[in-house]
Coordinates of C-alpha atoms in Angstrom, one line a residue:
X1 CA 57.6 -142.5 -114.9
X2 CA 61.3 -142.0 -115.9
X3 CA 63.1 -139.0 -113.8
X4 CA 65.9 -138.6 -115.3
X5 CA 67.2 -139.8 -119.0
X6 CA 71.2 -140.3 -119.5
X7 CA 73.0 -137.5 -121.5
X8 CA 73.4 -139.7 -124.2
X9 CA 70.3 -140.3 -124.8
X10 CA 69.2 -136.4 -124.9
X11 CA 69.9 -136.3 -128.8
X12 CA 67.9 -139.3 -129.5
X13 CA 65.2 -138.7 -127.8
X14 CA 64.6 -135.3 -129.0
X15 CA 64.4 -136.6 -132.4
X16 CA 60.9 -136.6 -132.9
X17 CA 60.4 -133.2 -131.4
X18 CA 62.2 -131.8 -133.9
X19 CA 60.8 -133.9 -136.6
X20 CA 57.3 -132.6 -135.4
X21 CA 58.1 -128.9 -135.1
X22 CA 59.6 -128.9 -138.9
X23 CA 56.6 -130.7 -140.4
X24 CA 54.7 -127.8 -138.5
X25 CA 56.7 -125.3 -140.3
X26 CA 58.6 -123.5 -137.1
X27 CA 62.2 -122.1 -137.1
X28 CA 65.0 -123.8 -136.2
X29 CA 65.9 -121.0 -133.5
X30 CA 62.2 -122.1 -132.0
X31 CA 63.3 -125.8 -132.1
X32 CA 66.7 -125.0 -130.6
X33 CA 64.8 -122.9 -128.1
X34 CA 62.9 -125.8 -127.2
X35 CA 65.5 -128.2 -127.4
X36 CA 67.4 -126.2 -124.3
X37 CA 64.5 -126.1 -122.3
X38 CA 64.0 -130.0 -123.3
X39 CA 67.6 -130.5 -122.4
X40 CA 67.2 -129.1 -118.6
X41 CA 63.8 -131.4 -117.7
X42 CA 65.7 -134.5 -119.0
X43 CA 68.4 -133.2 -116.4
X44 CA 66.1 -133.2 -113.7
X45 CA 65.4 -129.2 -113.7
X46 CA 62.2 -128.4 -112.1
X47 CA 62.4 -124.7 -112.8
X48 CA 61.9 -124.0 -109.2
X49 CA 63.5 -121.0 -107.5
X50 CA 64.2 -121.3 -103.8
X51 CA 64.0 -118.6 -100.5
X52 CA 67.8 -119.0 -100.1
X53 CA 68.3 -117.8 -103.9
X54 CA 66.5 -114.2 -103.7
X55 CA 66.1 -111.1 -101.5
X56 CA 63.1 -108.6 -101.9
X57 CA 63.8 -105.0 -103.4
X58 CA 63.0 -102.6 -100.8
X59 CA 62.1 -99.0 -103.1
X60 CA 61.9 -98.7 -106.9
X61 CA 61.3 -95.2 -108.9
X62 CA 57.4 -94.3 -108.7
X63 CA 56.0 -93.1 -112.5
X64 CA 54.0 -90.9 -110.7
X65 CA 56.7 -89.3 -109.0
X66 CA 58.7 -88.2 -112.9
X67 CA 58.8 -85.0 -113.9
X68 CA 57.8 -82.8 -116.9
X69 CA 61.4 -83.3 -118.1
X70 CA 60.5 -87.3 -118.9
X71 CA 57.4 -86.2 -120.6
X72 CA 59.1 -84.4 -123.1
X73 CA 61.8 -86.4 -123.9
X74 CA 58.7 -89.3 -124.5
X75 CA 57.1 -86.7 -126.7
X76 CA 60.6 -86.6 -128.5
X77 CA 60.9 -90.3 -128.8
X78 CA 57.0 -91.1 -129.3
X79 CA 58.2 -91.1 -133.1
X80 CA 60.3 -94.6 -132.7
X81 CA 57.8 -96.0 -130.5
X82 CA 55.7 -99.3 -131.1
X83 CA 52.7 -100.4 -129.4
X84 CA 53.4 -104.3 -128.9
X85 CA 50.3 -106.3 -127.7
X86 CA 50.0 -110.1 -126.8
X87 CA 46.9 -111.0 -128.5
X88 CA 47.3 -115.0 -128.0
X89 CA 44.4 -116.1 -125.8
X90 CA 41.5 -117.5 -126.2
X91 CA 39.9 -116.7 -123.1
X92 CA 38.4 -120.1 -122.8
X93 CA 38.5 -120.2 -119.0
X94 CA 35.2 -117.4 -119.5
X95 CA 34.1 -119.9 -121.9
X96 CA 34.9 -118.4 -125.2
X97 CA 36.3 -120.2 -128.5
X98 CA 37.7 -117.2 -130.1
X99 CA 40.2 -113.9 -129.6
X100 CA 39.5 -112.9 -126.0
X101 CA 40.4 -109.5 -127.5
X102 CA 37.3 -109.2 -129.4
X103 CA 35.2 -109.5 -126.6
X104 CA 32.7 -106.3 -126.1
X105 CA 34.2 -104.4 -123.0
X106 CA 32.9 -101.1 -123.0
X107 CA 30.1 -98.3 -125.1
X108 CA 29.9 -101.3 -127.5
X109 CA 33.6 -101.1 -128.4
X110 CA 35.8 -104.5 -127.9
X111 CA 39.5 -104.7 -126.2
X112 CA 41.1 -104.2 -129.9
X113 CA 38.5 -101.6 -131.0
X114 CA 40.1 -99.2 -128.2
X115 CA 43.4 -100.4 -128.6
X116 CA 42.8 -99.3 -132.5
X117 CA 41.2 -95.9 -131.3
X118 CA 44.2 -95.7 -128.9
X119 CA 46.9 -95.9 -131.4
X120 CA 45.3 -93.5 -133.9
X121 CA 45.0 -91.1 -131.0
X122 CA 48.7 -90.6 -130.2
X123 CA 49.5 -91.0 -134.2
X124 CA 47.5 -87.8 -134.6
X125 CA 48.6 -86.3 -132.0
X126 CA 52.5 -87.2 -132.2
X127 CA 52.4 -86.4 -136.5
X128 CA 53.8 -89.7 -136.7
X129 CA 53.7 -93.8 -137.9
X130 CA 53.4 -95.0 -134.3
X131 CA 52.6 -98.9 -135.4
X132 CA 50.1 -101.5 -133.7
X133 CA 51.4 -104.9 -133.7
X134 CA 50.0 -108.0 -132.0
X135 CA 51.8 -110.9 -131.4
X136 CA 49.0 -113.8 -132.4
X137 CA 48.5 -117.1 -131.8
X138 CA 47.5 -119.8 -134.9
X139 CA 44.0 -119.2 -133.0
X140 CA 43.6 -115.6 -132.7
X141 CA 45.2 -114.3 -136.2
X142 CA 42.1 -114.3 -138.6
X143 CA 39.8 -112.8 -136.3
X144 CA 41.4 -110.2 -134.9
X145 CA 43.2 -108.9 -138.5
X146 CA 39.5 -109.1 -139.7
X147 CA 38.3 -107.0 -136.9
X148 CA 41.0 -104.4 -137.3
X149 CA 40.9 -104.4 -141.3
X150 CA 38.2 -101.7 -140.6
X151 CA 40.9 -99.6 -139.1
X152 CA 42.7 -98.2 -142.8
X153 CA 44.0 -95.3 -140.4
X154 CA 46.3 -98.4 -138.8
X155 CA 47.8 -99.0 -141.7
X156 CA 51.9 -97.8 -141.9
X157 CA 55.2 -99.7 -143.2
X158 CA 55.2 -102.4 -140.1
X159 CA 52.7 -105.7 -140.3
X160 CA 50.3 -105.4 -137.8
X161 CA 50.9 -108.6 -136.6
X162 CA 53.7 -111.3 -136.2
X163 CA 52.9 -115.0 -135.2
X164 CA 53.7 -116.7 -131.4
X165 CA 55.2 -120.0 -131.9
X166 CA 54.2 -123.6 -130.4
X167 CA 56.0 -126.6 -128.4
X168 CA 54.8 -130.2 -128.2
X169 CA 53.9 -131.4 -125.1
X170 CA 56.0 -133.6 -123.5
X171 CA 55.0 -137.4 -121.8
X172 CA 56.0 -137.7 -118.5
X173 CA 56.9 -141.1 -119.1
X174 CA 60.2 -141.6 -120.6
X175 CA 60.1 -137.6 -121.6
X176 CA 58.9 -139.3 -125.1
X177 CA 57.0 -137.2 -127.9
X178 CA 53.4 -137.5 -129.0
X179 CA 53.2 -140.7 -131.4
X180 CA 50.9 -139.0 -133.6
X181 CA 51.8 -135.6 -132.5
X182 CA 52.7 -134.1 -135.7
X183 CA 48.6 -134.2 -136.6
X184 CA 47.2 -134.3 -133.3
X185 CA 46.0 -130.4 -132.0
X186 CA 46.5 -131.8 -128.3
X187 CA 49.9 -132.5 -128.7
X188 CA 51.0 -129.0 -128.8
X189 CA 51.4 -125.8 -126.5
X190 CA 51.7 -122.6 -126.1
X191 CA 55.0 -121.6 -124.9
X192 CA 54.3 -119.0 -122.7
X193 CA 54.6 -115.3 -123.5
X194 CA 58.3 -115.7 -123.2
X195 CA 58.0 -116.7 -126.4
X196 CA 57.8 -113.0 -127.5
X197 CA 61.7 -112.7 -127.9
X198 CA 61.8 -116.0 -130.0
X199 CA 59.2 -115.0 -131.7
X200 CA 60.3 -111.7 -132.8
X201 CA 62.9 -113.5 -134.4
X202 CA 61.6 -115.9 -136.4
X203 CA 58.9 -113.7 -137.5
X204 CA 61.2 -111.0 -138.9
X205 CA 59.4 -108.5 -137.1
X206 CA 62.7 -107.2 -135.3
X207 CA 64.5 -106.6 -138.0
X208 CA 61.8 -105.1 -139.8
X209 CA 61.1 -102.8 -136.6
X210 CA 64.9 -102.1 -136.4
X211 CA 65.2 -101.0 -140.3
X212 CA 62.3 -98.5 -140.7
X213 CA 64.2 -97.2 -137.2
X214 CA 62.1 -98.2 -134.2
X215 CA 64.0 -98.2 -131.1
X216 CA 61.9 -98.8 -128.7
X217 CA 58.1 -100.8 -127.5
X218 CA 56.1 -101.3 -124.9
X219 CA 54.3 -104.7 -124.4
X220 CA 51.3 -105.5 -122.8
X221 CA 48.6 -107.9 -122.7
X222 CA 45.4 -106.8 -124.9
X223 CA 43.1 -107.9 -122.3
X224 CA 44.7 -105.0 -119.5
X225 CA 42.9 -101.7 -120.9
X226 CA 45.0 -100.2 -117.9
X227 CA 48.4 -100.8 -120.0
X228 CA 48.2 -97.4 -122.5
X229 CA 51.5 -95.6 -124.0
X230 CA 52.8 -92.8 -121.2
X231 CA 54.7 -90.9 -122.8
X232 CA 56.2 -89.6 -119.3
X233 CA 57.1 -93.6 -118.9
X234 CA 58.8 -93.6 -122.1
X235 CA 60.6 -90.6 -121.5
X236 CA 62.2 -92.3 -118.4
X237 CA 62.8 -95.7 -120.1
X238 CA 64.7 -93.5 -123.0
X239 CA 66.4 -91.1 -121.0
X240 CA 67.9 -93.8 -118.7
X241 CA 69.1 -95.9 -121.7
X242 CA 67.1 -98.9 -120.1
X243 CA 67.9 -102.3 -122.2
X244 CA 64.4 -103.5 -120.4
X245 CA 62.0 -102.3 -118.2
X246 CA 59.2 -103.7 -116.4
X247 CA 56.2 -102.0 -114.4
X248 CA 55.6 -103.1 -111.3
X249 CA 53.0 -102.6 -108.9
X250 CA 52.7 -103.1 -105.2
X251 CA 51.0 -106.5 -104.1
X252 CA 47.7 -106.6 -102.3
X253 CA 46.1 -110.1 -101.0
X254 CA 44.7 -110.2 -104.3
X255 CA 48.3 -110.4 -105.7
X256 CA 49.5 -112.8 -103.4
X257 CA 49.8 -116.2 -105.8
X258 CA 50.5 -113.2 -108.8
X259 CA 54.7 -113.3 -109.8
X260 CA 56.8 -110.8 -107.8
X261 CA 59.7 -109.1 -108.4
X262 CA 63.1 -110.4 -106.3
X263 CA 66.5 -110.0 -106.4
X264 CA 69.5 -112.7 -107.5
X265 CA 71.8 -113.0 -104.5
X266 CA 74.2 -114.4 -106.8
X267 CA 75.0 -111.5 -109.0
X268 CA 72.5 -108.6 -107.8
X269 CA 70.3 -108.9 -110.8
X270 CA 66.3 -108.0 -110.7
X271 CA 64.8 -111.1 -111.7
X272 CA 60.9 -112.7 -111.5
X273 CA 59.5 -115.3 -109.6
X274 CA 56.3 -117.1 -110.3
X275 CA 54.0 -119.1 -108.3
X276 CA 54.7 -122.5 -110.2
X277 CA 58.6 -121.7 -110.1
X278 CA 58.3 -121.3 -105.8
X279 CA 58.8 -124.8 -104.0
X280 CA 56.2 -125.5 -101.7
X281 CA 58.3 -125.2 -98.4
X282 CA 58.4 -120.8 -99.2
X283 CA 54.6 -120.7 -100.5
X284 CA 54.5 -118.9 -97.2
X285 CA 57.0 -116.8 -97.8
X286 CA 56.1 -116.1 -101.7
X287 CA 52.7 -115.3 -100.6
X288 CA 54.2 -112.3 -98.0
X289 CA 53.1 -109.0 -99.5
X290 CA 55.0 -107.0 -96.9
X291 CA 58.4 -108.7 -97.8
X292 CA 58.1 -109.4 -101.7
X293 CA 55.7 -105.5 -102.1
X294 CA 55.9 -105.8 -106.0
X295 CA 54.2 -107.7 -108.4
X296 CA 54.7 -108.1 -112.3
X297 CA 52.1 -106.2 -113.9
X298 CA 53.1 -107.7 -117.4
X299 CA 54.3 -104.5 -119.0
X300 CA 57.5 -104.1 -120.5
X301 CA 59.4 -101.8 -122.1
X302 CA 62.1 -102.8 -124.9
X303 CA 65.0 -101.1 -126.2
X304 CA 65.0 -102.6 -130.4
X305 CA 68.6 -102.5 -130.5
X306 CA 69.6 -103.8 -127.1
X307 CA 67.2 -107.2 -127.8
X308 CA 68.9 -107.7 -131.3
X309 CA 72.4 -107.7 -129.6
X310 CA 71.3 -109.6 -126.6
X311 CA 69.8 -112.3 -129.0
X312 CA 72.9 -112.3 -131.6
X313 CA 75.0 -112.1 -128.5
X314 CA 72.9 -115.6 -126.9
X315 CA 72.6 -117.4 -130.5
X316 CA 69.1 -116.8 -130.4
X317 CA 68.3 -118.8 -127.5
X318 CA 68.0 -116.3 -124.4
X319 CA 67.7 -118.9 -121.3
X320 CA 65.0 -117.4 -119.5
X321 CA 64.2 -119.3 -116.2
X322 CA 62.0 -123.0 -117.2
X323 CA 58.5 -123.3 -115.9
X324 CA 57.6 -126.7 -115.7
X325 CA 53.8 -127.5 -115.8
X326 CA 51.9 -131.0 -115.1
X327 CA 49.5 -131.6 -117.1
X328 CA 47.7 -134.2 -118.7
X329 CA 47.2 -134.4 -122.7
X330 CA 43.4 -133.6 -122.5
X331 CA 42.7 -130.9 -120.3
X332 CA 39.2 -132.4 -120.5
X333 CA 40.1 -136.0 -119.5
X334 CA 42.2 -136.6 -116.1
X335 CA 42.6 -140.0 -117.0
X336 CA 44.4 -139.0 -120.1
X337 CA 48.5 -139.4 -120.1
X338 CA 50.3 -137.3 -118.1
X339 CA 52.8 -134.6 -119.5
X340 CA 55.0 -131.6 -119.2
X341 CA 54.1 -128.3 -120.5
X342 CA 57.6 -126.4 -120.7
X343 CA 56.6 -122.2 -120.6
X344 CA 58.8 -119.2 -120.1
X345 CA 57.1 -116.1 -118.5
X346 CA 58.1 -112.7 -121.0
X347 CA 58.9 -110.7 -117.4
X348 CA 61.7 -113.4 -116.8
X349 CA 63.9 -111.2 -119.5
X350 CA 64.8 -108.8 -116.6
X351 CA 67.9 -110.8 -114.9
X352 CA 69.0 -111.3 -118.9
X353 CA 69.2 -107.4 -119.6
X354 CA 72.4 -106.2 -117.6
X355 CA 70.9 -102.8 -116.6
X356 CA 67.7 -104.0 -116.3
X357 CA 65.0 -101.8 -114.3
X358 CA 61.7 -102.0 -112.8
X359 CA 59.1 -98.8 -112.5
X360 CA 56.8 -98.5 -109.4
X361 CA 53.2 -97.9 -110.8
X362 CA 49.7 -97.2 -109.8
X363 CA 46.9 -99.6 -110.2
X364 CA 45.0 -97.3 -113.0
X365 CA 47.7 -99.0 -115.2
X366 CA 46.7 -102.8 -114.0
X367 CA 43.1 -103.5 -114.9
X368 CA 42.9 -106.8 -116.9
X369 CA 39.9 -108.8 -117.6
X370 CA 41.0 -112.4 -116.1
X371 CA 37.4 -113.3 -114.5
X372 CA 33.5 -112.6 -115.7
X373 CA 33.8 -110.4 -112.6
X374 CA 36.3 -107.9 -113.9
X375 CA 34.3 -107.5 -116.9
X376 CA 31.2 -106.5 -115.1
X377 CA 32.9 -104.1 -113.4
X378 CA 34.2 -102.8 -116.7
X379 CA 31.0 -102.9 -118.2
X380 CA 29.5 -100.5 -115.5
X381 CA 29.4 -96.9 -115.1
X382 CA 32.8 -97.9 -112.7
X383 CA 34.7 -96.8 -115.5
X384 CA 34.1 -94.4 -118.2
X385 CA 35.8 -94.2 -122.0
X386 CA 37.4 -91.5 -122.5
X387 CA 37.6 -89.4 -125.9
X388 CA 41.0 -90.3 -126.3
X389 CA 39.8 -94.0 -126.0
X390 CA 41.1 -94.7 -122.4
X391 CA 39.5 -96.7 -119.8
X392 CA 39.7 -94.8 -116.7
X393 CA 38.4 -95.2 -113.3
X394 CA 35.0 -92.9 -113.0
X395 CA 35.7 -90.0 -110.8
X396 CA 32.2 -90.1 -109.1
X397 CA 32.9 -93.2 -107.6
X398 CA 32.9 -92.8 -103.8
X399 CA 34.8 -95.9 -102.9
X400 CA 37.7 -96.7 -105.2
X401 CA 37.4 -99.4 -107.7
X402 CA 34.2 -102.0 -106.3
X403 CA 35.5 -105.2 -105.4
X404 CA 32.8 -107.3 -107.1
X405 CA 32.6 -111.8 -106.2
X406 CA 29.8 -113.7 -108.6
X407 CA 28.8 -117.5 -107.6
X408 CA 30.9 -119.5 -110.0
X409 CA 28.3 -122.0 -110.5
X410 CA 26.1 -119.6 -112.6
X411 CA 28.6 -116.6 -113.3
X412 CA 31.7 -118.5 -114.7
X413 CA 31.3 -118.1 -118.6
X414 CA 30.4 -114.8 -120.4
X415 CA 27.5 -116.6 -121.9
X416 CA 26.2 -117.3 -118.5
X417 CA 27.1 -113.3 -117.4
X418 CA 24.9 -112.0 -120.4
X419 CA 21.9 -114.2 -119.4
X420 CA 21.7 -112.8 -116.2
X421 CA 22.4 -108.9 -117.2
X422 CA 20.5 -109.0 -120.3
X423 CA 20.4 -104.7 -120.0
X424 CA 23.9 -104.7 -118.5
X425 CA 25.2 -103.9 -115.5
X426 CA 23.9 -102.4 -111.9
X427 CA 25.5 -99.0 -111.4
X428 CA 28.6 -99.4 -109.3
X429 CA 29.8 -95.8 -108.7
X430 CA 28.7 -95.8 -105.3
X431 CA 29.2 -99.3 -104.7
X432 CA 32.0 -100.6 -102.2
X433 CA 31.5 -104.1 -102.6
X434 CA 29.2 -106.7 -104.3
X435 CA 28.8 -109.8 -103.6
X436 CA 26.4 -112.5 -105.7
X437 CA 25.3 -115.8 -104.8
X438 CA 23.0 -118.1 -106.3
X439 CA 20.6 -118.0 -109.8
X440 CA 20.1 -113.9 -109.8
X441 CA 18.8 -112.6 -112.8
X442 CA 19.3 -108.2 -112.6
X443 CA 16.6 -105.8 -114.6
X444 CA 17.5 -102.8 -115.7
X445 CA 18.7 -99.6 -113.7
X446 CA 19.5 -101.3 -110.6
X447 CA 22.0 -99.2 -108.1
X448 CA 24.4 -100.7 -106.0
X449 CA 25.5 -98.7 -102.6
X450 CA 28.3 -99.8 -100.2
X451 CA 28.4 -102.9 -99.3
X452 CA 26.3 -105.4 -100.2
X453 CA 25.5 -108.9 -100.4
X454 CA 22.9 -110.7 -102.8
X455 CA 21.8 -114.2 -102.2
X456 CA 19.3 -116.8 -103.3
X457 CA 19.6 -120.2 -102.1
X458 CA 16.6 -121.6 -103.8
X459 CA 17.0 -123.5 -107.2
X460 CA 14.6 -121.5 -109.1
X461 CA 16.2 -118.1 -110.3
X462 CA 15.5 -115.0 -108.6
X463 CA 14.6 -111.8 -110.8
X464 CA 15.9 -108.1 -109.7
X465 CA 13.3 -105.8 -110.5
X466 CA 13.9 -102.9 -113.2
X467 CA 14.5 -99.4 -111.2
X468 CA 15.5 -100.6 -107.6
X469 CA 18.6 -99.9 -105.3
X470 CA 21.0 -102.2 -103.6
X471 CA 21.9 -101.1 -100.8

């Protein structure tokens, strides 16, 4: 395996990269992007941000600490507001083959279903065009436009949606392209949710935000149900002319390996650190909740017109820090050729913006389906819908949000959750913790209370009896 090509060489090599991406029909500010972060792997970049380069940020504003003066002013700029929502995955580590968004969450509803109801909510109660818009992926567009074509209240002067670009994979041999890659599906990539900023170029749906005067979004993932418009947020993002904004929360264990916030000793900038851009000798020191206390919650908060200049101002190409993933071409076949997935992580804009900021805020506004174990816990009586279509923790529960573990060997996939809650899920309000191991089949109304553990170590499944307590 090469390390390093010769600068001369750059140009010819990349080539057939760009020769695939235009046969694939993408922009030639997506090939340029590419073609920078190309450029730095060839140069020996790893992407990696070292101990010596950062220091932690000690306080940040707290959202739940604004006043009634930033409410109103969000009220006042709800009006030029979008509702952005990354809508690209495919959730296939639960074992699905289609939008993780239109998975069934909650009362029957899926995570675009609320979204919907969410949107319509604040348009009636703003009076105004407040537009949905999800950035797909090739696999996610058809189903989820058809899912929200039932929505006619959606409908305003804004698409709904705007397409996420994608990168060939790279060989790790010679940094050479896919032979066959124009035609072959494994050849290509997502680029990350970085891409947001190239694609909101080369979809239009900038400009087109920009001329029917939308001045600012917030963006967040479709799967965090957590991640709803505040207008009190807003106001603060507005009011403190912001170019960019992200909400941050503070890290727990479970955080640990989850990208924090840091500080660039070089020029004082906020900037964001993930796990595969932290060299292994300050794993120990990445992984320290008391000394890095924030973690990227993947919420943003744009100002329209700062992002057009920032991108006219950088030709298009906004050199966000290069994550550098090893992979091999078949996810499903390790003895298939190794290669470099180049990504860009969409919290990374931050040391871009100068001005940039970062809100402190509480976990109510982090709550994203990842694992079949968050889900169950969304599917209890843990959380409750409201009538404004929010997902909110249930006041009678006695313990905080349950911390629930299920054995991965028969819990992993959603098709392997439903088999073994056929009438849904045990009531959790009073439960503290839950932990499952084994073949455990639950009936209905089963009540879980503090702590407590479940096990069968037998092959044959066990069955839960309908109307019992766990306790």
């Amino acid at each position: 395996m090469s390390d390093t090509i010769s600068i001369t060489d750059i140009t010819t090599n990349f080539e057939p990269f760009a020769s695939q991406m235009q046969a694939a029909g993408l922009a030639t500010i997506a090939v340029e992007n590419f073609r920078h972060y190309y450029t730095q792997l060839v140069q020996g970049s790893t992407g990696l941000i070292g101990e010596n380069q950062l220091a932690p940020v000690a306080d940040l504003p707290d959202a739940d600490q604004l006043g009634e003066e930033y409410a109103a002013a969000g009220r006042e700029a709800l009006p030029r507001t979008v509702v952005l929502k990354l809508n690209g995955g495919l959730g296939t580590s639960m074992g699905l083959d289609k939008a993780k968004s239109l998975l069934t969450v909650k009362d029957g509803l899926s995570f675009l279903d609320i979204i919907a109801r969410q949107v319509i909510n604040l348009r009636q109660r703003s009076q105004s065009e407040i537009p949905l818009v999800l950035m797909n992926s090739f696999n996610t567009q058809a189903d989820s436009l058809k899912a929200l074509s039932s929505y006619s209240e959606l409908a305003s002067a804004v698409p709904l949606d705007f397409m996420q670009n994608k990168v060939p994979k790279i060989l790790q041999d010679g940094f050479a392209a896919i032979e066959d890659g124009a035609t072959n599906d494994l050849a290509w990539c997502p680029p990350g949710h970085g891409d947001i900023y190239t694609a909101l170029q080369t979809s239009g749906m900038l400009d087109t935000l920009l001329e029917n005067g939308f001045e600012y979004a917030f963006v967040s993932n479709a799967d965090n149900l957590g991640a709803v418009m505040e207008e009190t947020i807003l106001g603060y993002f507005a009011t403190q002319k912001l170019p960019f904004m992200m909400e941050v929360a503070d890290r727990t264990e479970a955080d640990s390996k989850g990208g924090h916030l840091a500080r660039r000793l070089s020029d004082g900038r906020l900037m964001l650190r993930e796990v595969a851009q932290c060299p292994a000798e300050d794993m120990s020191a990445f992984s320290n909740i008391q000394h890095y206390r924030y973690f990227n919650t993947n919420s943003i908060w744009l100002h329209l017109p700062s992002l057009k200049k920032t991108l006219t101002d950088f030709n298009g190409v906004l050199h966000l820090p290069m994550i550098r993933n090893s992979k091999t071409l078949d996810p499903r076949d390790g003895s298939s050729p190794k290669v470099y997935q180049l990504e860009t992580a969409m919290g990374a804009a931050i040391e871009v913006f100068e001005g940039a900021g970062a809100l402190r805020v509480s976990r109510r506004r982090f709550a994203p389906v990842k694992l079949c174990s968050d889900l169950l816990v969304l599917w209890s009586d843990a959380y409750i819908l409201t009538e404004d279509s929010r997902v909110i923790l249930n006041p009678e529960n006695t313990h905080g949000l349950p911390i629930v573990q299920l054995d991965s060997k028969f819990y992993k996939f959603i098709r392997d959750l439903e088999a073994r809650f056929p009438v849904g899920a045990p009531s959790l309000t009073a439960c503290e913790s839950l932990k499952i191991e084994g073949d455990i089949k639950f009936g209905h109304n089963i009540t879980v209370r503090g702590k407590v553990r479940v096990s069968n170590p037998q092959p044959e499944q066990l069955q839960l009896e309908d109307n019992i307590v766990l306790e």
